[in-house]
CSV table of N, CA and C in Angstrom, one decimal:
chain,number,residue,atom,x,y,z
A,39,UNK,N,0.8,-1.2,0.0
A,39,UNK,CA,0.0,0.0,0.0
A,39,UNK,C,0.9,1.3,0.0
A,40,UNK,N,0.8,2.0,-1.1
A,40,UNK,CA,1.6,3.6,-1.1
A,40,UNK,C,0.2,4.6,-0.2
A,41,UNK,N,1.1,5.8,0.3
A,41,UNK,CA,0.8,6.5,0.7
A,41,UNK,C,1.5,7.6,0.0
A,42,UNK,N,0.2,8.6,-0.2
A,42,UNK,CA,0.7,10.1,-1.0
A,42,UNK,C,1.1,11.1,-0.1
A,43,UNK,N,1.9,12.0,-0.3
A,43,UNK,CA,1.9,12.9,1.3
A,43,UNK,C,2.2,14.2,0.1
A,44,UNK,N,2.0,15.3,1.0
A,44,UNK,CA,2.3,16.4,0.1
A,44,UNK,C,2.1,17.5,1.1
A,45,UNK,N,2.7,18.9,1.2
A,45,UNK,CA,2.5,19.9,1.8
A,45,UNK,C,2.7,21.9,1.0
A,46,UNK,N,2.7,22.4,1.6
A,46,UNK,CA,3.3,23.4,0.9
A,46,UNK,C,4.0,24.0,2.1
A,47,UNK,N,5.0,25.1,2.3
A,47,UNK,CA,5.8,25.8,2.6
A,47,UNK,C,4.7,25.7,4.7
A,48,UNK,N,3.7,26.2,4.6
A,48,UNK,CA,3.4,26.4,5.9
A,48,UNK,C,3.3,24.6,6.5
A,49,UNK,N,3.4,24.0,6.0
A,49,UNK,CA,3.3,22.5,6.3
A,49,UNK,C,4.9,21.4,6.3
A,50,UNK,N,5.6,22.2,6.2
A,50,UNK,CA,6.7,21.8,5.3
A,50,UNK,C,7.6,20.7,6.7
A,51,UNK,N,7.6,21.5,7.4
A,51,UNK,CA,7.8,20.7,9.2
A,51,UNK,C,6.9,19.5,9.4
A,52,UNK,N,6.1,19.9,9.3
A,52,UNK,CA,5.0,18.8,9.6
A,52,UNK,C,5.4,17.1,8.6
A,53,UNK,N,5.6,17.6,7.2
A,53,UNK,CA,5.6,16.7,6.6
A,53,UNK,C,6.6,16.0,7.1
A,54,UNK,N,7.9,16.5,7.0
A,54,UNK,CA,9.3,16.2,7.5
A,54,UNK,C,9.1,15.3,8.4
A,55,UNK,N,8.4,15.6,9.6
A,55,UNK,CA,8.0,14.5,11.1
A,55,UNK,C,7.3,13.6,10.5
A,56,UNK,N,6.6,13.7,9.8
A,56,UNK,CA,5.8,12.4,9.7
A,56,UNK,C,5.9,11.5,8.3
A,57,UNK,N,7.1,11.8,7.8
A,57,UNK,CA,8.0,11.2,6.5
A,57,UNK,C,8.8,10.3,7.4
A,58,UNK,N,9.4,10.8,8.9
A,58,UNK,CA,10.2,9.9,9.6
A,58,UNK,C,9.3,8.7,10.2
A,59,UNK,N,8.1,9.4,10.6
A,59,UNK,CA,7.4,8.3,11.3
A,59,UNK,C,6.5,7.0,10.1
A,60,UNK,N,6.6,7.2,8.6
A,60,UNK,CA,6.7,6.5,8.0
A,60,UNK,C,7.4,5.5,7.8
A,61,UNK,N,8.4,5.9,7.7
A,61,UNK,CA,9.9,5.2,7.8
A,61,UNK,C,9.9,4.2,8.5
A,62,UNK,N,9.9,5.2,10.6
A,62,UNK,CA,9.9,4.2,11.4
A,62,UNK,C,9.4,2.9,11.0
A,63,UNK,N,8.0,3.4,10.9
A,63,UNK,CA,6.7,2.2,10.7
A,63,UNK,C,7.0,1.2,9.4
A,64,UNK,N,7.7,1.3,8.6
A,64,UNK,CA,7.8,0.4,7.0
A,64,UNK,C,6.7,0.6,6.3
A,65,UNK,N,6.3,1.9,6.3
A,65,UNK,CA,5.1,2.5,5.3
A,65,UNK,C,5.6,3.1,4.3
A,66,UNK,N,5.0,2.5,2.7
A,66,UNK,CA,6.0,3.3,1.6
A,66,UNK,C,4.9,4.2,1.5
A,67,UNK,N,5.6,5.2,1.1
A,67,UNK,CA,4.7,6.7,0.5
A,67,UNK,C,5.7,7.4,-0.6
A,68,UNK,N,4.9,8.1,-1.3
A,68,UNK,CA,5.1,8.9,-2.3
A,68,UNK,C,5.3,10.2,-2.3
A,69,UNK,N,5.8,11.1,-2.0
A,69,UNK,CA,6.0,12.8,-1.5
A,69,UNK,C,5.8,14.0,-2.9
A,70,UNK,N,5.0,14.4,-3.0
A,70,UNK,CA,4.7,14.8,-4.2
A,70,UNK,C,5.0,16.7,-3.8
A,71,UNK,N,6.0,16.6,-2.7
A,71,UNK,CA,6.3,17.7,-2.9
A,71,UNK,C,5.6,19.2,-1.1
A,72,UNK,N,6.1,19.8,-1.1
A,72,UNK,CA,7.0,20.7,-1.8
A,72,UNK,C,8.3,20.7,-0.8
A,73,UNK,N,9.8,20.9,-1.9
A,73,UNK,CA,11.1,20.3,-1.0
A,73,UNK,C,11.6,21.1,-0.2
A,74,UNK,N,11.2,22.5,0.6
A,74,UNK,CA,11.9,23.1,1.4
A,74,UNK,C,10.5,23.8,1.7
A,75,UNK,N,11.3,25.2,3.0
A,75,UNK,CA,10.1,26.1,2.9
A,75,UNK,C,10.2,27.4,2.2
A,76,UNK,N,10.5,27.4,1.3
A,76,UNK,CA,10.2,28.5,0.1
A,76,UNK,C,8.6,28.6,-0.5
A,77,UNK,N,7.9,29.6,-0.2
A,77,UNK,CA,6.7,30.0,-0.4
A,77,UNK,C,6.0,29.4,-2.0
A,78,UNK,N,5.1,28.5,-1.8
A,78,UNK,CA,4.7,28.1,-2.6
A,78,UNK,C,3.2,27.9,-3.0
A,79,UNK,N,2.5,27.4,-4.1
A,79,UNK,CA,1.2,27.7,-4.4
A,79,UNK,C,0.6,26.2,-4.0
A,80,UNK,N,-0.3,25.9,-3.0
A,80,UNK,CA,-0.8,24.5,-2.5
A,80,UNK,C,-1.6,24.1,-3.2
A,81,UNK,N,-2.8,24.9,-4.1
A,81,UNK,CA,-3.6,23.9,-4.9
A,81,UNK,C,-2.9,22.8,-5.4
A,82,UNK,N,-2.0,23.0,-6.3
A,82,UNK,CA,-1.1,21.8,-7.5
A,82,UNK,C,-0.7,21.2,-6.8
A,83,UNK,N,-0.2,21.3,-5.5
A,83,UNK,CA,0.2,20.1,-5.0
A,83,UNK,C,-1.2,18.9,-4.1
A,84,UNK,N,-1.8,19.9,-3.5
A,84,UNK,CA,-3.0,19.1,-3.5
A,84,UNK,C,-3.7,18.5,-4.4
A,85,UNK,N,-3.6,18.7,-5.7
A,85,UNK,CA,-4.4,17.8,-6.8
A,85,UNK,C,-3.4,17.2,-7.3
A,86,UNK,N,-2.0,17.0,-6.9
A,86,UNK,CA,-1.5,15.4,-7.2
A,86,UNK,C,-1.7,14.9,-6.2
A,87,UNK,N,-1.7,14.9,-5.0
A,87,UNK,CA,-2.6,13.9,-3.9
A,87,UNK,C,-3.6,13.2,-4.2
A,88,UNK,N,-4.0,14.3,-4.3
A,88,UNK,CA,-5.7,13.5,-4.8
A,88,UNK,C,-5.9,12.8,-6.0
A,89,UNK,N,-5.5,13.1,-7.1
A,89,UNK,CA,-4.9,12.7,-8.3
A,89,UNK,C,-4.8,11.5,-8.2
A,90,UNK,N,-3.5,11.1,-7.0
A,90,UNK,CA,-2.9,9.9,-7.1
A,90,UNK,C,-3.8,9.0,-6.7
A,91,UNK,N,-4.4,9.2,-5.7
A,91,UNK,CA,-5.6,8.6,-4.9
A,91,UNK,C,-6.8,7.9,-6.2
A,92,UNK,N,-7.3,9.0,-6.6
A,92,UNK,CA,-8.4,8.7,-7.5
A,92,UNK,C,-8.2,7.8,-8.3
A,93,UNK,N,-6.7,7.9,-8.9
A,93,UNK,CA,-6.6,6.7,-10.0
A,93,UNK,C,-5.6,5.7,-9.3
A,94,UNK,N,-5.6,5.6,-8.2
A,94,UNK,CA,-5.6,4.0,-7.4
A,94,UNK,C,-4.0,3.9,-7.4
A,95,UNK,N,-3.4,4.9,-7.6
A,95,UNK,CA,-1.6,4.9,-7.7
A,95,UNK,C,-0.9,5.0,-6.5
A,96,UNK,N,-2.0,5.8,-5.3
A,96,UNK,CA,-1.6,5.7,-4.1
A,96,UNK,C,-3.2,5.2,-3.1
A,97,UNK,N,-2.9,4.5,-2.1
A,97,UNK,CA,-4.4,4.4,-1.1
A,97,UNK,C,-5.2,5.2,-0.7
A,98,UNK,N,-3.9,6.0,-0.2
A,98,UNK,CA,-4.6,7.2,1.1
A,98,UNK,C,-3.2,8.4,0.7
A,99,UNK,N,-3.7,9.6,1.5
A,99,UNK,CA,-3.1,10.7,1.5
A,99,UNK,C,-2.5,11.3,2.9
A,100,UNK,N,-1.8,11.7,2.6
A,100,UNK,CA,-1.8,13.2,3.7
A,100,UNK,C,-1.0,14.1,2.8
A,101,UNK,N,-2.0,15.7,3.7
A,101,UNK,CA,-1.8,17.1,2.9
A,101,UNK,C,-1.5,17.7,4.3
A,102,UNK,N,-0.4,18.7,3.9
A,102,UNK,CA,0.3,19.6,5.3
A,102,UNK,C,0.2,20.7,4.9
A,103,UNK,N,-0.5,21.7,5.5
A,103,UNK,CA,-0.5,23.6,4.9
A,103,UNK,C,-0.5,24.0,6.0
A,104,UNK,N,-0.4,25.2,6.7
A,104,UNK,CA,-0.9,25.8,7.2
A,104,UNK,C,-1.8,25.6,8.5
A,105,UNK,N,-3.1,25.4,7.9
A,105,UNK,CA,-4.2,25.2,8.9
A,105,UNK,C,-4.9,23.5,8.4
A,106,UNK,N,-4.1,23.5,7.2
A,106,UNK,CA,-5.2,22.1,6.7
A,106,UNK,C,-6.0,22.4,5.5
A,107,UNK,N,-6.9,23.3,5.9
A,107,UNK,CA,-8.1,23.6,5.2
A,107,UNK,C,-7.7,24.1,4.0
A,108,UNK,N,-6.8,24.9,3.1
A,108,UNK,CA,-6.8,25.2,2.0
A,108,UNK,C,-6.5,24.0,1.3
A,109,UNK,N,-6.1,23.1,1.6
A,109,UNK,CA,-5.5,21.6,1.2
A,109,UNK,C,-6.4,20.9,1.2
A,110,UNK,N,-7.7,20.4,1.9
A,110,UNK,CA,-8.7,19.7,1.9
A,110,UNK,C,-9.6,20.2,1.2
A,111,UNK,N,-10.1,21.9,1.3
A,111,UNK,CA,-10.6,21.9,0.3
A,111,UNK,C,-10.0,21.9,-1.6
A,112,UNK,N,-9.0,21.6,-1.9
A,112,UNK,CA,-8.2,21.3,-3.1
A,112,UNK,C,-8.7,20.0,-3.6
A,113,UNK,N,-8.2,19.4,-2.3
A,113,UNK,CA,-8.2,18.0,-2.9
A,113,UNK,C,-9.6,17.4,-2.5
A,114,UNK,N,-10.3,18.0,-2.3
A,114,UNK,CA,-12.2,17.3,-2.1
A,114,UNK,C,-12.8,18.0,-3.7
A,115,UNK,N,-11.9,18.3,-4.2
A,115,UNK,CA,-12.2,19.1,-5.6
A,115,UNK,C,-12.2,17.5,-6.5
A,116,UNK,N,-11.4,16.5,-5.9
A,116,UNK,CA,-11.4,15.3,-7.2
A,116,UNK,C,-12.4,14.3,-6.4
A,117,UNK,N,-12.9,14.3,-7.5
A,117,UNK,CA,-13.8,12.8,-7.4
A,117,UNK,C,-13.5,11.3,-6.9
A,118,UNK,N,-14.3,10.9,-5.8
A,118,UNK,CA,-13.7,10.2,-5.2
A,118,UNK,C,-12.7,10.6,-4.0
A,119,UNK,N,-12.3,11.5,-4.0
A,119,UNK,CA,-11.3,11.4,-2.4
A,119,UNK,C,-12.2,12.5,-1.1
A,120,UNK,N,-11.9,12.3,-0.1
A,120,UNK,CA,-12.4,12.5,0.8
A,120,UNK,C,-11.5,13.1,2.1
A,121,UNK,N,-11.3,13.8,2.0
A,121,UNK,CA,-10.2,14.5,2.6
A,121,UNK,C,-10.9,15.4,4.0
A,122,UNK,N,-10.7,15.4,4.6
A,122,UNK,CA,-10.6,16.0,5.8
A,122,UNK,C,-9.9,16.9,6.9
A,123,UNK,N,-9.7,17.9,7.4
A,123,UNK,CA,-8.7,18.3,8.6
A,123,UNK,C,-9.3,18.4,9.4
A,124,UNK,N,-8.3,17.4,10.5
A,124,UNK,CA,-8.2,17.0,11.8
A,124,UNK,C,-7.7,17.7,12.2
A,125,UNK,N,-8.1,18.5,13.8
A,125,UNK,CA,-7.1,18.9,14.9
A,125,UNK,C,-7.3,17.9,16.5
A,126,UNK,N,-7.9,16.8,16.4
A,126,UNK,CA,-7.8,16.4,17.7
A,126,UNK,C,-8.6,14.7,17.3
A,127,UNK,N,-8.3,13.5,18.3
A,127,UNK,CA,-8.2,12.5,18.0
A,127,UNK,C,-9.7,11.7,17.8
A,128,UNK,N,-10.7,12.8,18.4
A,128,UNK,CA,-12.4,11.5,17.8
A,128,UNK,C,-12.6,12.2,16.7
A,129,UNK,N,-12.4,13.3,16.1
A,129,UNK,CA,-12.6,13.6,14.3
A,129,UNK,C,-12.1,12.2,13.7
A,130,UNK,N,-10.5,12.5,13.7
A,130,UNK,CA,-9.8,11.8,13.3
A,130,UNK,C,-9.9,10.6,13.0
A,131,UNK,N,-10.6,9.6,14.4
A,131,UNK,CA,-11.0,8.0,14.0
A,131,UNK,C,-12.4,7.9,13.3
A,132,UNK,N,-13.2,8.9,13.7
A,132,UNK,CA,-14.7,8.8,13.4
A,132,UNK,C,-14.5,9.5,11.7
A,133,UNK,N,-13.8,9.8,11.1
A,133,UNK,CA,-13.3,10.4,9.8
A,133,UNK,C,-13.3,8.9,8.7
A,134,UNK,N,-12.4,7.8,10.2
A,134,UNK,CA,-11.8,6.7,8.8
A,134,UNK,C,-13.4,6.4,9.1
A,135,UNK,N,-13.5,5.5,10.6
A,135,UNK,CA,-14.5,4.6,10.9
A,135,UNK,C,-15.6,5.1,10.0
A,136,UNK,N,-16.7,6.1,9.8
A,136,UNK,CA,-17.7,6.5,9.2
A,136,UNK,C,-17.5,7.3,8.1
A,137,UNK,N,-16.9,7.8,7.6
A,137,UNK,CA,-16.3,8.3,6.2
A,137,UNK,C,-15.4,7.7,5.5
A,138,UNK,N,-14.8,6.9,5.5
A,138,UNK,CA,-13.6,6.1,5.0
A,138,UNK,C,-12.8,7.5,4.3
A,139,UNK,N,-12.7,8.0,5.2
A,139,UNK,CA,-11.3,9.4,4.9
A,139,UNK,C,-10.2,8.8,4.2
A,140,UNK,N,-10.0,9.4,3.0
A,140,UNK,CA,-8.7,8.9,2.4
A,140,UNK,C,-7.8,9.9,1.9
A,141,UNK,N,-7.9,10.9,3.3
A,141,UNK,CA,-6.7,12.0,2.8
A,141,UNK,C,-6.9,13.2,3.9
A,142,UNK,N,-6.2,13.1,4.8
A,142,UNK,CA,-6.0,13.5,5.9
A,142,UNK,C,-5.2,14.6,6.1
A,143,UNK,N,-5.8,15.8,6.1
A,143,UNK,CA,-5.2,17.3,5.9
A,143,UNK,C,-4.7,17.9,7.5
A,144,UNK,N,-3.6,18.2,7.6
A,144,UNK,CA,-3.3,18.7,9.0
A,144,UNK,C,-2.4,20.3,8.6
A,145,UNK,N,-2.5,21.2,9.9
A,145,UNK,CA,-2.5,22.2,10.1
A,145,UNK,C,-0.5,22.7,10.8
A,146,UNK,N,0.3,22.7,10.0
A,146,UNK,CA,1.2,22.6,10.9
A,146,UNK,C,1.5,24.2,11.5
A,147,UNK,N,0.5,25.1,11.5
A,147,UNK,CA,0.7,26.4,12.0
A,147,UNK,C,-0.5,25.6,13.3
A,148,UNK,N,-0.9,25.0,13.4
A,148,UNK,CA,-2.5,24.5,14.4
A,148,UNK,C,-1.6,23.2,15.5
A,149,UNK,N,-0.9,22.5,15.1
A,149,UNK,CA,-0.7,21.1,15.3
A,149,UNK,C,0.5,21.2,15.8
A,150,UNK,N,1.2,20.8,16.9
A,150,UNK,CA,2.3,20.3,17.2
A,150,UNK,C,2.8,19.1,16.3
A,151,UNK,N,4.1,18.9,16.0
A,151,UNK,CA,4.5,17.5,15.2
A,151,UNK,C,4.1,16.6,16.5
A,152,UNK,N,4.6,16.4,17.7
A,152,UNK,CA,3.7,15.0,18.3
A,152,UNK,C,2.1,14.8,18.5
A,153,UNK,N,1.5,16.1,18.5
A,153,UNK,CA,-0.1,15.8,18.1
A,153,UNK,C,-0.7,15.6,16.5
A,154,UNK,N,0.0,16.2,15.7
A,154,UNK,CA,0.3,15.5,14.5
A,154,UNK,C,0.4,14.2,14.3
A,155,UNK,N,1.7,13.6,14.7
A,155,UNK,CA,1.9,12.3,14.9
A,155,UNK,C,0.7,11.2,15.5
A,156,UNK,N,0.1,11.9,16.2
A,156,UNK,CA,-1.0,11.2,17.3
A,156,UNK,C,-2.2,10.9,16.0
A,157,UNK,N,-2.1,11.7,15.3
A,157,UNK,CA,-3.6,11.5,14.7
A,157,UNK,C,-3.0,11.1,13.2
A,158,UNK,N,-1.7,11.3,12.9
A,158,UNK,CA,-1.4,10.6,11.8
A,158,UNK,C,-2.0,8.8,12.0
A,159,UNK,N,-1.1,8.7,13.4
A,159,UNK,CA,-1.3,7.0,14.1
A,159,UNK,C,-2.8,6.7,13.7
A,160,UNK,N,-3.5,7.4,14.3
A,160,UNK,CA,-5.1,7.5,14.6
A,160,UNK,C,-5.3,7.3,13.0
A,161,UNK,N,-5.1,7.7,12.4
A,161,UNK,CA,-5.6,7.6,10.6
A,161,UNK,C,-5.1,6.5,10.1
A,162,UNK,N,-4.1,6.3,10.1
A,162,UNK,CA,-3.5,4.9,9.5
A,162,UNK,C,-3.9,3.7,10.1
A,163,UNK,N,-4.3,3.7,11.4
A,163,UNK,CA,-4.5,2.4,12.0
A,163,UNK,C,-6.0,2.0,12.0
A,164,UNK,N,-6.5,3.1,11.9
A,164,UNK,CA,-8.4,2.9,12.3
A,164,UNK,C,-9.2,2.5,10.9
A,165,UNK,N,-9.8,1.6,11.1
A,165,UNK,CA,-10.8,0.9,9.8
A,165,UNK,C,-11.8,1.5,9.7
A,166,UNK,N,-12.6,1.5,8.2
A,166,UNK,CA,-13.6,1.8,7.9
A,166,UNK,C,-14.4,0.9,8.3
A,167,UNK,N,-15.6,1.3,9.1
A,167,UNK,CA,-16.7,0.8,9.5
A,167,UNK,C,-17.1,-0.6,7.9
A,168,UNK,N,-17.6,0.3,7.3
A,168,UNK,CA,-18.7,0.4,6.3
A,168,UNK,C,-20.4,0.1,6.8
A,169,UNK,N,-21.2,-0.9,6.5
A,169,UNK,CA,-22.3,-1.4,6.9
A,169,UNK,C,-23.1,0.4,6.5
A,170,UNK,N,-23.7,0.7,7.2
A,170,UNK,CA,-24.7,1.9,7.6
A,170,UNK,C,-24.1,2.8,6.9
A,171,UNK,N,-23.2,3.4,6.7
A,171,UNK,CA,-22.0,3.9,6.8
A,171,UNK,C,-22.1,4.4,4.9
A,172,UNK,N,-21.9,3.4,4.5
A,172,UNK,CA,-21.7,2.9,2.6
A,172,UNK,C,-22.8,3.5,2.0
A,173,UNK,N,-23.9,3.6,2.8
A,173,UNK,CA,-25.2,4.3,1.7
A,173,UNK,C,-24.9,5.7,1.8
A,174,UNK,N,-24.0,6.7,3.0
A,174,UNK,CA,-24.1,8.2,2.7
A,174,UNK,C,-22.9,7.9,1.7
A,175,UNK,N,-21.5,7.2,2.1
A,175,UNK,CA,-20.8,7.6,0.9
A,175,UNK,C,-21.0,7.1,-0.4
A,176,UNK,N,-22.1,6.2,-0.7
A,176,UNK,CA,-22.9,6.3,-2.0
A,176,UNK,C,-23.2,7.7,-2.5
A,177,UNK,N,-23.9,8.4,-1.5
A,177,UNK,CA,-24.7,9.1,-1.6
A,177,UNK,C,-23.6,10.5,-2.1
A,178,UNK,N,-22.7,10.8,-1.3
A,178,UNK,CA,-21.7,11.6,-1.7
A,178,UNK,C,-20.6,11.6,-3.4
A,179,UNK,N,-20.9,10.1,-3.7
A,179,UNK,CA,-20.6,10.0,-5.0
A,179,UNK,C,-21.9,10.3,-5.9
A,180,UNK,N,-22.9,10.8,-5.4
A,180,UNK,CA,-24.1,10.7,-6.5
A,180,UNK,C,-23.8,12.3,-6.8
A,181,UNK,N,-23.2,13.2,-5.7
A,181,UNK,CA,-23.1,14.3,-5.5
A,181,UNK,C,-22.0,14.9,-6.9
A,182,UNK,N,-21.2,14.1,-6.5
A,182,UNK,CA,-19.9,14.1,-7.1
A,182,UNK,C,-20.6,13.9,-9.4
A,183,UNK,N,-21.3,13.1,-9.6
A,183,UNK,CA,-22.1,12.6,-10.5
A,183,UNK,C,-22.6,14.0,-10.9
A,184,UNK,N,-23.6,15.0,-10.2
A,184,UNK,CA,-24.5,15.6,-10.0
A,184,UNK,C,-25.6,15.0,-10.7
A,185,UNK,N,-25.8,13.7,-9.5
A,185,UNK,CA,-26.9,13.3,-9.6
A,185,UNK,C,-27.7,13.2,-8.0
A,186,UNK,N,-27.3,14.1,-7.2
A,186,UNK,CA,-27.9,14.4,-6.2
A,186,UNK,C,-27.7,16.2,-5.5
């Protein structure tokens, strides 16, 4: 299973920590950028996240900005991915468990790198429910269709 990661300049720490804690773990990922903190533009790197995701090249995501939010909303722009920012740990499980979250936007101006870390854990380890669950994100792809 690849993992996509991506940040821009306000995230750029964050990724760094949690590229190591990949490592630690024997999780391969993909880094689609950006390589230092020289001020950069986050949409494009958010839509190769998502990108990757959609066409099945990577499983899951993580996007590092700032606060999160300019990066989730980027990558909830592609069909199919489901992106979310987390700042604390029952989003975070209740994200995979009942949304099957597959791209996990964190804030590294909001987030400490070890509370980061905490909810990175929380995201990679926690299963999607499905059952009950499978008919909203039906229902979210009808959206995506605009056929709802």
């Amino acid at each position: 299973t690849m993992l996509a990661i991506g940040c821009d300049h306000g995230g750029f720490q964050l990724k760094k920590a949690i590229e190591a804690y990949l490592e630690e773990r024997g999780i391969e990922y993909k880094d689609f950028g950006c390589p230092d903190e020289t001020s950069v533009d986050y949409p494009p790197i958010a839509a190769a996240v998502a990108h990757s995701i959609a066409n099945g090249e990577c499983e899951r995501g993580i996007l590092c900005c700032g606060t999160g939010i300019g990066m989730s909303i980027s990558a909830n722009k592609v069909d199919g991915v489901r992106a979310a920012v987390c700042t604390e740990p029952y989003s975070t499980e209740m994200t995979r468990r009942h949304n099957n979250c597959n791209c996990l936007c964190l804030g590294g101006r909001v987030l400490s790198p070890e509370k980061a870390l905490e909810l990175v854990r929380i995201y990679l380890d926690t299963p999607y429910e499905g059952g009950r669950h499978q008919r909203r994100l039906d229902m979210i792809a009808q959206i995506e269709r605009g056929e709802l």
